[in-house]
Each structure stands twice: as C-alpha cells, then as structure tokens.
mmCIF file of C-alpha atoms and ligand atoms in Angstrom:
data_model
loop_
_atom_site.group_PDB
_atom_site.id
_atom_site.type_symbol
_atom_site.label_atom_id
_atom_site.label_comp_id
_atom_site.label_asym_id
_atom_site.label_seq_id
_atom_site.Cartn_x
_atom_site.Cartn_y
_atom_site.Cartn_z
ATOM 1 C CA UNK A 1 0.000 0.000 0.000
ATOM 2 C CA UNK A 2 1.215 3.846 -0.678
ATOM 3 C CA UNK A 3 1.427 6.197 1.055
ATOM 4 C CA UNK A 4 -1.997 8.300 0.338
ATOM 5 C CA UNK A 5 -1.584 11.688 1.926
ATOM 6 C CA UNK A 6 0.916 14.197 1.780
ATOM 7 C CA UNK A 7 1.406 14.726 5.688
ATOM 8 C CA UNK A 8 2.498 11.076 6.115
ATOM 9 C CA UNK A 9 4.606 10.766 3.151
ATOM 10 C CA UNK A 10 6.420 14.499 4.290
ATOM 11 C CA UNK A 11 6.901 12.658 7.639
ATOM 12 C CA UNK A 12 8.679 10.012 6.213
ATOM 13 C CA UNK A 13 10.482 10.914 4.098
ATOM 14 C CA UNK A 14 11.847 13.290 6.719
ATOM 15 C CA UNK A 15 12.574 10.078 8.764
ATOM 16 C CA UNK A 16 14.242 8.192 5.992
ATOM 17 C CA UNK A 17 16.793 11.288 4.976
ATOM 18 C CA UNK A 18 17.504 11.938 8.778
ATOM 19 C CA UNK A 19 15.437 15.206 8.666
ATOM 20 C CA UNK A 20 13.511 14.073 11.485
ATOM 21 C CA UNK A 21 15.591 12.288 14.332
ATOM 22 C CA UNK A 22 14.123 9.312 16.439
ATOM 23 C CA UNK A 23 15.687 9.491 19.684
ATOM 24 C CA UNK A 24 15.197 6.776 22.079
ATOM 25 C CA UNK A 25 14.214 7.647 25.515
ATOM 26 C CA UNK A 26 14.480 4.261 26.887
ATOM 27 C CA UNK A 27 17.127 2.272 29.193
ATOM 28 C CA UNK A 28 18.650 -0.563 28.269
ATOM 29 C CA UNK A 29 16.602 -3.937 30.139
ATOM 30 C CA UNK A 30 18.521 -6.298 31.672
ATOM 31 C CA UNK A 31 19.184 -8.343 35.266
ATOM 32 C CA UNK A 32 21.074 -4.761 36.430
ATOM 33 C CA UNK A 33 17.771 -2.857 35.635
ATOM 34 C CA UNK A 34 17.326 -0.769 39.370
ATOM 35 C CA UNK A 35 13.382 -1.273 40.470
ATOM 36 C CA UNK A 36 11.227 1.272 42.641
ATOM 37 C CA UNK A 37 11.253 -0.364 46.492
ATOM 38 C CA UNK A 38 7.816 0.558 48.171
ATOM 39 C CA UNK A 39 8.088 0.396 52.146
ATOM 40 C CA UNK A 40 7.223 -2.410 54.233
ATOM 41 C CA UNK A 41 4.443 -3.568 53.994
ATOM 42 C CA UNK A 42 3.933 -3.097 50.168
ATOM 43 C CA UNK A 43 5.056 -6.195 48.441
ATOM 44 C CA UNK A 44 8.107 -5.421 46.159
ATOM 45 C CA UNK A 45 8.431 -6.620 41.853
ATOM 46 C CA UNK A 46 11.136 -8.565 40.759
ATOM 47 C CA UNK A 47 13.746 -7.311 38.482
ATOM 48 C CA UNK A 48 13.945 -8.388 35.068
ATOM 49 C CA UNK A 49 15.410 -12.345 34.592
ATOM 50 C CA UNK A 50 16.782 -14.140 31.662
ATOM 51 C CA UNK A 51 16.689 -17.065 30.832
ATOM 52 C CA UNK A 52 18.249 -18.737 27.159
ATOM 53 C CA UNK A 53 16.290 -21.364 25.652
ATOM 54 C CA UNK A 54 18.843 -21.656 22.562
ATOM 55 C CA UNK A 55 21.484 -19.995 21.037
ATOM 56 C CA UNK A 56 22.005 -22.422 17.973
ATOM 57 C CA UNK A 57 23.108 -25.143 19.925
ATOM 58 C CA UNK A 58 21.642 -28.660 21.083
ATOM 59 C CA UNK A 59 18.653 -26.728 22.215
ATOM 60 C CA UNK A 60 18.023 -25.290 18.756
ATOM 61 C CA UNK A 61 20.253 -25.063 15.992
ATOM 62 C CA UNK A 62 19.022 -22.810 14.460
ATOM 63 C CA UNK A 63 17.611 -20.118 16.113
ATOM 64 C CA UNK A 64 18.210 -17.817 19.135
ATOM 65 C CA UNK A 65 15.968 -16.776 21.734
ATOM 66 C CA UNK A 66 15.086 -16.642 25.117
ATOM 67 C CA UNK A 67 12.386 -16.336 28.285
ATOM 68 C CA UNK A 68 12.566 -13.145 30.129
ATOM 69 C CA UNK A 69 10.893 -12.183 33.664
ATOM 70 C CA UNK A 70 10.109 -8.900 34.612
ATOM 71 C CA UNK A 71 7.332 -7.024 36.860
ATOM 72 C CA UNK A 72 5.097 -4.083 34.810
ATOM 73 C CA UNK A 73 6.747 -1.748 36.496
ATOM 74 C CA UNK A 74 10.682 -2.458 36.064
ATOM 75 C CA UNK A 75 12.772 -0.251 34.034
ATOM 76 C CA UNK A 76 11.813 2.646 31.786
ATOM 77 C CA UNK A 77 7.791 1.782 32.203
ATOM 78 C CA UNK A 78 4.260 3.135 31.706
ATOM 79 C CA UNK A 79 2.020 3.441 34.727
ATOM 80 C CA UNK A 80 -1.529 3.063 33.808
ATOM 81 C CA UNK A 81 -4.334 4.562 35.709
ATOM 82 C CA UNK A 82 -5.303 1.937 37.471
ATOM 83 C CA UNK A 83 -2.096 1.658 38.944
ATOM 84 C CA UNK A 84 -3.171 3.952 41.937
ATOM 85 C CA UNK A 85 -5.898 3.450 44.037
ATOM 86 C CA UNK A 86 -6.930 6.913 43.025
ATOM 87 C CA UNK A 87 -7.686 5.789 39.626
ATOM 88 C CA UNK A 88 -8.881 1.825 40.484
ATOM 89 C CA UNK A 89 -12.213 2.155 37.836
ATOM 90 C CA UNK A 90 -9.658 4.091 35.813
ATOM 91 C CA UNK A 91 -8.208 2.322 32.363
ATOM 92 C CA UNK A 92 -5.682 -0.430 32.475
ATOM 93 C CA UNK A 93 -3.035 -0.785 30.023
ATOM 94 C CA UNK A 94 -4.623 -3.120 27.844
ATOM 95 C CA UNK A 95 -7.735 0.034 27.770
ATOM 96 C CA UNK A 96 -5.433 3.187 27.033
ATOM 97 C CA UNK A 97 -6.701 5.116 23.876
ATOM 98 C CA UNK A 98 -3.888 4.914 21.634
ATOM 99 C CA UNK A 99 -4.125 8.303 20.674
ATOM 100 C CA UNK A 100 -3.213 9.033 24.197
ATOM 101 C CA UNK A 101 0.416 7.667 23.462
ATOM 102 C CA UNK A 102 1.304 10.372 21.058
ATOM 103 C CA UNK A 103 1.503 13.982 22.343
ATOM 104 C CA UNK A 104 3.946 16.916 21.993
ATOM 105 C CA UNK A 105 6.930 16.635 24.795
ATOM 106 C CA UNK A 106 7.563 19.508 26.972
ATOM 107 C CA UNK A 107 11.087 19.014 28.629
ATOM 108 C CA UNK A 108 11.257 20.868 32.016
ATOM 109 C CA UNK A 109 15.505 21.268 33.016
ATOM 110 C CA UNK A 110 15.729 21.032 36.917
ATOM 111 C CA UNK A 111 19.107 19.730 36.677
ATOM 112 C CA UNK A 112 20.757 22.397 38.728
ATOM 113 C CA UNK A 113 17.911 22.099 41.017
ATOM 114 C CA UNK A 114 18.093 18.732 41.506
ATOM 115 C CA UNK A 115 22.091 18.816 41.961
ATOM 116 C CA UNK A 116 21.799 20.963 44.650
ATOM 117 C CA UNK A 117 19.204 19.726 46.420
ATOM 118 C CA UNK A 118 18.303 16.046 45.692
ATOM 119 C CA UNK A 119 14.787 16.182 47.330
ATOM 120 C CA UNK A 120 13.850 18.760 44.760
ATOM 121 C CA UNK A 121 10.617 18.505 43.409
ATOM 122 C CA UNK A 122 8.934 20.219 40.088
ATOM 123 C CA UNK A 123 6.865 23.404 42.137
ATOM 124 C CA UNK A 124 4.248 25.528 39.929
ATOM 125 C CA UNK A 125 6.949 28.103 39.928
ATOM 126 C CA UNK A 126 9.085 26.341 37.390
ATOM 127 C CA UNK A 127 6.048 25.610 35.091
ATOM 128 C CA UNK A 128 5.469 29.361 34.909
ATOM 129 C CA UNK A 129 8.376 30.253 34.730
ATOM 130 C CA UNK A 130 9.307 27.373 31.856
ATOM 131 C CA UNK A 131 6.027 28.648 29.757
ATOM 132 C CA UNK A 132 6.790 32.276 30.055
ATOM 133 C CA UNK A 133 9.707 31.529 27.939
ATOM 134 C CA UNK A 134 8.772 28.730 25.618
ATOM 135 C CA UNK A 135 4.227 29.472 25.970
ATOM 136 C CA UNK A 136 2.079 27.925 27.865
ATOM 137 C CA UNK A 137 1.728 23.994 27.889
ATOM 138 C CA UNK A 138 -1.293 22.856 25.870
ATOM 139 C CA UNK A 139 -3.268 19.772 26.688
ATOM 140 C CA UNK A 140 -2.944 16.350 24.935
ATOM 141 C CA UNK A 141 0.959 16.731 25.735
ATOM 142 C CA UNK A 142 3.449 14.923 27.858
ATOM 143 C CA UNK A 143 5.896 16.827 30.431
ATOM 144 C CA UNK A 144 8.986 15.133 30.827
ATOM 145 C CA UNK A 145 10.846 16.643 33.967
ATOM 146 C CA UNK A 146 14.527 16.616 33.103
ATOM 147 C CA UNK A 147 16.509 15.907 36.450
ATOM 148 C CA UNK A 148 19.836 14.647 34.901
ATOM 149 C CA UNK A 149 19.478 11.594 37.334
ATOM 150 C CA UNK A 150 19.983 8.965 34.217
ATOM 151 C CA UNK A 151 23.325 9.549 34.520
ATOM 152 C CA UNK A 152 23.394 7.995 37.940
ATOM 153 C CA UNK A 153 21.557 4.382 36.574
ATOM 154 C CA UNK A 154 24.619 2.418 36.278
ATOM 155 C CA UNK A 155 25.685 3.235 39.808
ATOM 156 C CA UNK A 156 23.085 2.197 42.013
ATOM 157 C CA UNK A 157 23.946 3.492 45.260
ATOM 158 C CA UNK A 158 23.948 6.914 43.291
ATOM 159 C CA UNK A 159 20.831 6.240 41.270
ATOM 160 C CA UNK A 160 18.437 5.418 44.727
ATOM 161 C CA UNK A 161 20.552 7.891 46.655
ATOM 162 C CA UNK A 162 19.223 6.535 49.758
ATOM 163 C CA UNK A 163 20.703 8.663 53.022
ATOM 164 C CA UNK A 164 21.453 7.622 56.693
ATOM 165 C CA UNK A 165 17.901 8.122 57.478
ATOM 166 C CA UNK A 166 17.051 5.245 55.414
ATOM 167 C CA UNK A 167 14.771 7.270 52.639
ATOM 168 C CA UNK A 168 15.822 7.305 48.874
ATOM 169 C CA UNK A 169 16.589 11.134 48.007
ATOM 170 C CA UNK A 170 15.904 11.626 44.462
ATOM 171 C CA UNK A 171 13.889 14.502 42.806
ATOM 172 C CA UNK A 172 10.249 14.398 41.816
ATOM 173 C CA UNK A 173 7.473 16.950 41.486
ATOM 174 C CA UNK A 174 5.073 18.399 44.230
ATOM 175 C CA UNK A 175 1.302 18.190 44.664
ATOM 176 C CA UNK A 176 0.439 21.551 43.467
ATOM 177 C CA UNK A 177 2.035 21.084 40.445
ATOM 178 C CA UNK A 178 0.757 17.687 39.810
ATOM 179 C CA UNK A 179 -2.537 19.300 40.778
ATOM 180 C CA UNK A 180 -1.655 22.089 38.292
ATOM 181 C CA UNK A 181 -0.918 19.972 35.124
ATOM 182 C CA UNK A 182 -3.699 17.812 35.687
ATOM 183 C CA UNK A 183 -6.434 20.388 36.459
ATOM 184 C CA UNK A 184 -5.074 23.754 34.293
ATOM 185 C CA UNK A 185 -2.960 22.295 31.641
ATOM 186 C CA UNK A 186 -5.242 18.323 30.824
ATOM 187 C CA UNK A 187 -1.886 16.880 30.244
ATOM 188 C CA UNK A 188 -1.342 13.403 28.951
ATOM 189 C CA UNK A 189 1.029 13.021 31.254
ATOM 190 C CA UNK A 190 4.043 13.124 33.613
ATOM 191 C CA UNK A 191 7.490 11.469 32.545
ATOM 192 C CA UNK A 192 10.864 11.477 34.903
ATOM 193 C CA UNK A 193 14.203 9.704 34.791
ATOM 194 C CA UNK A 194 14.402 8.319 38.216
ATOM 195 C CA UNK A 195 13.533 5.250 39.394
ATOM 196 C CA UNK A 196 9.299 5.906 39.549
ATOM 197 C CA UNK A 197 7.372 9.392 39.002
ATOM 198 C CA UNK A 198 7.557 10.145 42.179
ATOM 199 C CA UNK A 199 10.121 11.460 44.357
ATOM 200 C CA UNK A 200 12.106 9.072 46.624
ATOM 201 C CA UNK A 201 10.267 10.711 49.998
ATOM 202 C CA UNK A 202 7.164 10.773 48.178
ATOM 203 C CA UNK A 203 5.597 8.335 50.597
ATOM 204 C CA UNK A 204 6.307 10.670 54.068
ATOM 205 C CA UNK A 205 4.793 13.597 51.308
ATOM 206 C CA UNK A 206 0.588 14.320 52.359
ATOM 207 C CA UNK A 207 -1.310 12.866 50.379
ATOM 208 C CA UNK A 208 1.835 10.261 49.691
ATOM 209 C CA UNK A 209 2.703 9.567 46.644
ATOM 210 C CA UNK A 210 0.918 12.936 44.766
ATOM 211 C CA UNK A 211 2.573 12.504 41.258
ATOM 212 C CA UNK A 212 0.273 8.829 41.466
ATOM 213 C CA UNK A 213 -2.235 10.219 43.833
ATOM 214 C CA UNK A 214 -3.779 12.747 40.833
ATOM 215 C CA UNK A 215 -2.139 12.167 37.688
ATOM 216 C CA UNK A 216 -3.492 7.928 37.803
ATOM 217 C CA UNK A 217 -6.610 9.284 39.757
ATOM 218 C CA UNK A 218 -7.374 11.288 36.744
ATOM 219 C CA UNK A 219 -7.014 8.986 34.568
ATOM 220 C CA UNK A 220 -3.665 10.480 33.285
ATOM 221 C CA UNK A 221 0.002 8.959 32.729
ATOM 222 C CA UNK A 222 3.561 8.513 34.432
ATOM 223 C CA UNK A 223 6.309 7.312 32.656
ATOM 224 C CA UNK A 224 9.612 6.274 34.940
ATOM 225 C CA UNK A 225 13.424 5.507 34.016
ATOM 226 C CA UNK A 226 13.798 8.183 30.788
ATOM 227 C CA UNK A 227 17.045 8.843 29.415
ATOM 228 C CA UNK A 228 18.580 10.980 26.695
ATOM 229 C CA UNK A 229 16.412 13.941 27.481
ATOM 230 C CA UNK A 230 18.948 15.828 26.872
ATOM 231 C CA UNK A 231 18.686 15.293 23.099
ATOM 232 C CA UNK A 232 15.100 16.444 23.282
ATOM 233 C CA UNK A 233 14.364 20.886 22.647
ATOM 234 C CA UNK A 234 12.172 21.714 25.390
ATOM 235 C CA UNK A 235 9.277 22.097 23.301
ATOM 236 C CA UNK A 236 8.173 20.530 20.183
ATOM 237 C CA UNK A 237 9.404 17.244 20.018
ATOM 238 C CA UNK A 238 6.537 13.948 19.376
ATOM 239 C CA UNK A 239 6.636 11.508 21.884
ATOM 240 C CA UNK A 240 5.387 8.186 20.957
ATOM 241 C CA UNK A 241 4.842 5.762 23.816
ATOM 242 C CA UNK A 242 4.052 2.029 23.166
ATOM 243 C CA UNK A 243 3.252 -0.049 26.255
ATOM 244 C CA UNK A 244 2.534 -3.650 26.066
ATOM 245 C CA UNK A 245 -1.308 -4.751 25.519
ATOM 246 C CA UNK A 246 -0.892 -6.487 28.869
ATOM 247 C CA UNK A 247 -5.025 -7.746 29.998
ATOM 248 C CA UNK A 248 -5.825 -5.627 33.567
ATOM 249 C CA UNK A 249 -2.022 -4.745 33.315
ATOM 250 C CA UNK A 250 -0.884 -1.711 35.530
ATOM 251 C CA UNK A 251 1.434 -0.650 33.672
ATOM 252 C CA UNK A 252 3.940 -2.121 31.306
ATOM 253 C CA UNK A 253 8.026 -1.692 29.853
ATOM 254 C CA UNK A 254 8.582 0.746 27.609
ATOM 255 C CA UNK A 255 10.057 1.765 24.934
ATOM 256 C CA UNK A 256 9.509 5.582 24.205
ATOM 257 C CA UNK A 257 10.670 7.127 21.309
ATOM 258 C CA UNK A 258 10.373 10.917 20.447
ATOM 259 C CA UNK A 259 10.670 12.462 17.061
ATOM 260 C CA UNK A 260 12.915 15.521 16.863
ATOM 261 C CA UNK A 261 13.108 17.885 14.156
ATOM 262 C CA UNK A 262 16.527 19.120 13.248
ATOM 263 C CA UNK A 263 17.270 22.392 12.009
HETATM 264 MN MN1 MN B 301 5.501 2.474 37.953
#
C-alpha cells in the first residue's frame, strides 16, 4: 500500500533522509535494571530475569531466543491509571486510547535544582516560569521533567541515593504542580528519569505519593526511568509511547521514542 496523503509521506520521508531524528528515551533492560522499592508492607516486583532457551546449539540449531521475567513496572515503564488506588475504575493498560500515546513533549531542566538539592521537586513556579519563555503547555501533551538523574543508573547506590535516614533522596514533582498539570494544563502526562514518578520521599509527602495520587486518579500517565532527554528541545518534540497490551495490566516496559526535528 502507498502512502496516500501528503502529511504522512512528508513525515517520512523526513525520517528516511535523517530530517527528522528518532531518539530513544528508553534504558537498556537487563538483570542490572534498578526497580522502585515501596516500604514495608507493600510487596516489592522482581527485576527483570533471563533465561536462554537456545542460542544455535543442542537446544536449537538454528535459532536464538530466550524467556525473560520482569514485573510491569521495572525499568523505563508506563504506569496506567489503574495503577493507583486513586484511579482503580480508571483504564488499564490493555484500555489506554492509543491516541493518548502520542503527544507533543515539553522538557522541564531542573538539573541544577536537583544537583543541589536532591529532594527537589517540580513546584508551579518552574512551570510558569518554563512557559513564560517557551508558551504555555497545551493539553494532549506529555511533560517530561529533566533531572539529569539517568546519569546515575549504572551506579546504584547513586541512582536510589538513599541517606542515613534510610529514605531514597531523588527529585520528583510536588502536589500543586501535579494538581496544576492535571487540572489547568489536561496533560497526557508526567514522565521522569528516576527510578518511579515520584520522588524518593514521596511516601512521608501528604497525600503520599501525589505525582500517582492525581495524575493515575485522573485517569492520566507517568512514565519512569527516561534517558537521553537531553537530546530532546524543550518544546516541540513527538513523543510516541508504546506499552505492552498487557489484559488488567498496571502498567507495562517501555520503549519511548520521540521524534525531533533538526534544524
Ligand atoms: Mn511504575
């Protein structure tokens, strides 16, 4: 089949002669993969296993493949609505509108931020301040906070920062402006680079958890474990996200790509 109209074929062709860049935005999966810890007495997932069932050998000769294990949530991942209480008669993964997975990425830097203070979290201020230079954020779009904490994922003491008072301290965003992107901006959704959307003391945070708490309660998006957002503008880049068709899943492994024009 062609190609019928002119907006796909411009698209890519852009793709094919590099015009368009497709940057991936996902970590690599394997038995390393560092996976959120939820306080006693939550019940913790399993990191992701492999196991080879032949590599041309006596097993099969000719082909190559293997069994994997992993929870929904392990590695860059998709939380689905029903992931949070919040949002329990909200969609599961297998339910998500499709449209839903493609949306214009706003990238908000708090990397300074975040260096200086670990605990930082994504406040209202920032938003304003971010649209007042690049225009306000319009709905049916992703924000992708951009902490600079995927540099820290081979390094795990790093990456879960956890101190002598025994919480993780990694950034995240606070209630208000989860509150705020839900409620002034409809967003699709709320992407980060650390470990889950939230931050590492989200659970001492009132109500705990807030990134979950409204974005799954309204029926909205997180995405966890980003990289390369440093190859994204801060607006204008397509993000298309692609979660597994998993039946009453939660949430699924990811692997987000966004489409970049270059100049
Ligand atoms: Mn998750």
């Amino acid at each position: 089949m062609t190609v019928k109209t002119g907006i796909l074929k411009e698209l890519l062709n852009s793709i094919v002669k590099d015009h368009i860049e497709v940057v991936d935005l996902a970590q690599v999966l394997n038995e390393n993969t560092p996976v959120i810890q939820l306080p006693e007495p939550n019940a913790n997932t399993g990191g992701f296993k492999f196991k080879q069932l032949s590599k041309y050998n006596e097993t099969g000769q000719d082909c190559y493949w293997n069994d994997f294990v992993a929870g929904e949530h392990v590695g860059t991942h998709f939380d689905a609505p029903i992931h949070w209480v919040t949002g329990k008669d909200n969609d599961s993964v297998d339910q998500i509108p499709m449209k839903n997975m493609i949306g214009e990425a706003y990238v908000i830097d708090i990397r300074e931020k975040a260096k200086q203070n670990p605990d930082y979290c994504l406040t209202v201020e920032d938003i304003r301040a971010f649209e007042s230079q690049y225009g306000q954020i319009k709905s049916h779009s992703w924000v992708l906070i951009h902490s600079g904490w995927s540099e820290h994922i081979q390094d795990h003491k790093q990456f879960y920062n956890i101190g002598e008072d025994g919480w993780s301290h990694t950034p995240g965003i606070t209630k208000e402006a989860a509150i705020f992107l839900v409620e002034e901006r409809d967003i699709l959704g709320a992407g980060v680079e650390t470990v889950g959307t939230d931050a590492g003391m989200a659970a001492s945070f009132d109500p705990p958890l807030p990134c979950h708490h409204y974005f799954l309660g309204a029926n909205k998006y997180g995405l966890a474990q980003l990289t390369n957002l440093d190859k994204l503008p801060p607006t204008g880049s397509v993000l298309v996200v692609n979660p597994l068709k998993i039946e009453n899943g939660s949430g699924s492994p990811v692997r987000v790509i966004a489409l970049v024009e270059k100049n």
